Coordinates of C-alpha atoms in Angstrom, one line a residue:
X1015 CA -8.5 33.7 224.6
X1016 CA -10.2 36.8 223.2
X1017 CA -12.9 36.7 225.8
X1018 CA -10.3 36.4 228.6
X1019 CA -8.2 39.3 227.3
X1020 CA -11.4 41.4 226.9
X1021 CA -12.4 40.8 230.4
X1022 CA -8.9 41.5 231.7
X1023 CA -8.8 44.8 230.0
X1024 CA -12.3 45.8 231.3
X1025 CA -11.1 45.1 234.8
X1026 CA -7.9 47.1 234.3
X1027 CA -9.8 50.0 232.7
X1028 CA -12.4 50.1 235.5
X1029 CA -9.7 49.9 238.2
X1030 CA -7.7 52.7 236.7
X1031 CA -10.8 54.9 236.3
X1032 CA -11.8 54.2 240.0
X1033 CA -8.2 54.9 241.1
X1034 CA -8.0 58.3 239.3
X1035 CA -11.4 59.4 240.6
X1036 CA -10.2 58.5 244.1
X1037 CA -7.0 60.4 243.7
X1038 CA -8.8 63.5 242.2
X1039 CA -11.3 63.6 245.1
X1040 CA -8.4 63.3 247.6
X1041 CA -6.6 66.2 245.9
X1042 CA -9.7 68.3 245.9
X1043 CA -10.3 67.7 249.6
X1044 CA -6.7 68.6 250.5
X1045 CA -6.8 71.8 248.4
X1046 CA -10.2 72.8 249.9
X1047 CA -11.8 72.8 246.4
X1048 CA -14.3 70.3 247.6
X1049 CA -15.9 70.7 251.0
X1050 CA -18.0 68.1 252.8
X1051 CA -20.6 69.7 255.0
X1052 CA -22.3 68.4 258.2
X1053 CA -25.5 67.6 256.3
X1054 CA -23.6 65.4 253.8
X1055 CA -21.9 63.5 256.7
X1056 CA -25.3 63.1 258.4
X1057 CA -26.9 61.8 255.2
X1058 CA -24.0 59.4 254.7
X1059 CA -24.8 57.7 258.0
X1060 CA -28.1 56.5 256.5
X1061 CA -26.6 54.9 253.4
X1062 CA -25.8 51.5 254.8
X1063 CA -29.3 51.3 256.4
X1064 CA -30.9 52.2 253.0
X1065 CA -28.7 49.6 251.4
X1066 CA -29.9 46.9 253.8
X1067 CA -33.6 47.8 254.0
X1068 CA -34.3 48.5 250.3
X1069 CA -34.0 45.0 249.1
X1070 CA -36.4 43.7 251.7
X1071 CA -38.8 46.5 251.0
X1072 CA -38.7 45.9 247.2
X1073 CA -39.2 42.1 247.6
X1074 CA -42.2 42.8 249.9
X1075 CA -43.7 45.3 247.4
X1076 CA -43.3 43.1 244.4
X1077 CA -44.1 39.7 245.8
X1078 CA -46.4 40.3 248.8
X1079 CA -48.6 43.1 247.5
X1080 CA -50.8 43.7 244.5
X1081 CA -48.6 46.7 243.4
X1082 CA -47.3 45.1 240.2
X1083 CA -50.8 44.8 238.9
X1084 CA -51.5 48.5 239.5
X1085 CA -48.8 49.9 237.3
X1086 CA -47.4 49.4 233.8
X1087 CA -44.0 47.8 233.4
X1088 CA -42.5 51.2 232.7
X1089 CA -43.9 52.9 235.8
X1090 CA -43.5 50.0 238.3
X1091 CA -39.7 50.3 238.8
X1092 CA -40.0 54.0 239.4
X1093 CA -42.8 53.6 241.9
X1094 CA -40.8 50.8 243.6
X1095 CA -37.7 53.0 243.7
X1096 CA -39.5 56.0 245.3
X1097 CA -41.4 53.9 247.8
X1098 CA -38.4 51.8 248.7
X1099 CA -36.2 54.9 249.1
X1100 CA -38.6 56.8 251.3
X1101 CA -39.3 53.7 253.5
X1102 CA -35.7 52.7 253.8
X1103 CA -34.6 56.2 254.8
X1104 CA -37.4 56.3 257.4
X1105 CA -36.4 52.9 258.7
X1106 CA -32.7 53.9 258.8
X1107 CA -33.5 57.0 260.8
X1108 CA -35.6 55.0 263.2
X1109 CA -33.0 52.3 263.5
X1110 CA -30.2 54.8 264.2
X1111 CA -32.2 56.1 267.2
X1112 CA -31.8 52.8 269.0
X1113 CA -28.7 51.2 270.5
X1114 CA -29.0 48.0 268.5
X1115 CA -29.6 50.0 265.3
X1116 CA -26.5 52.1 265.8
X1117 CA -24.5 48.9 266.5
X1118 CA -25.8 47.2 263.3
X1119 CA -25.9 50.0 260.8
X1120 CA -24.4 53.0 262.4

């Protein structure tokens, strides 16, 4: 019973926090406190592509290459993060230049 109530309150707490962040951003947008520029909108179009590509890139790096043997356990996640981010952004840009890519991720 204690575990159930603890999980319930965590969900309520997280939901309320998310709701208040959402409301505050909407208020800031309406009052022109927060401005979303063209570059931000352009970068946001790549987000779903990065989300899709990064897992495949990370799995390929870790399981199909010798990369894990080249770095320590502390450096490997950072190297994987940087390589996956650069590669997934590049793949997203390339995918969004095609009709199929715009249909799938755009």
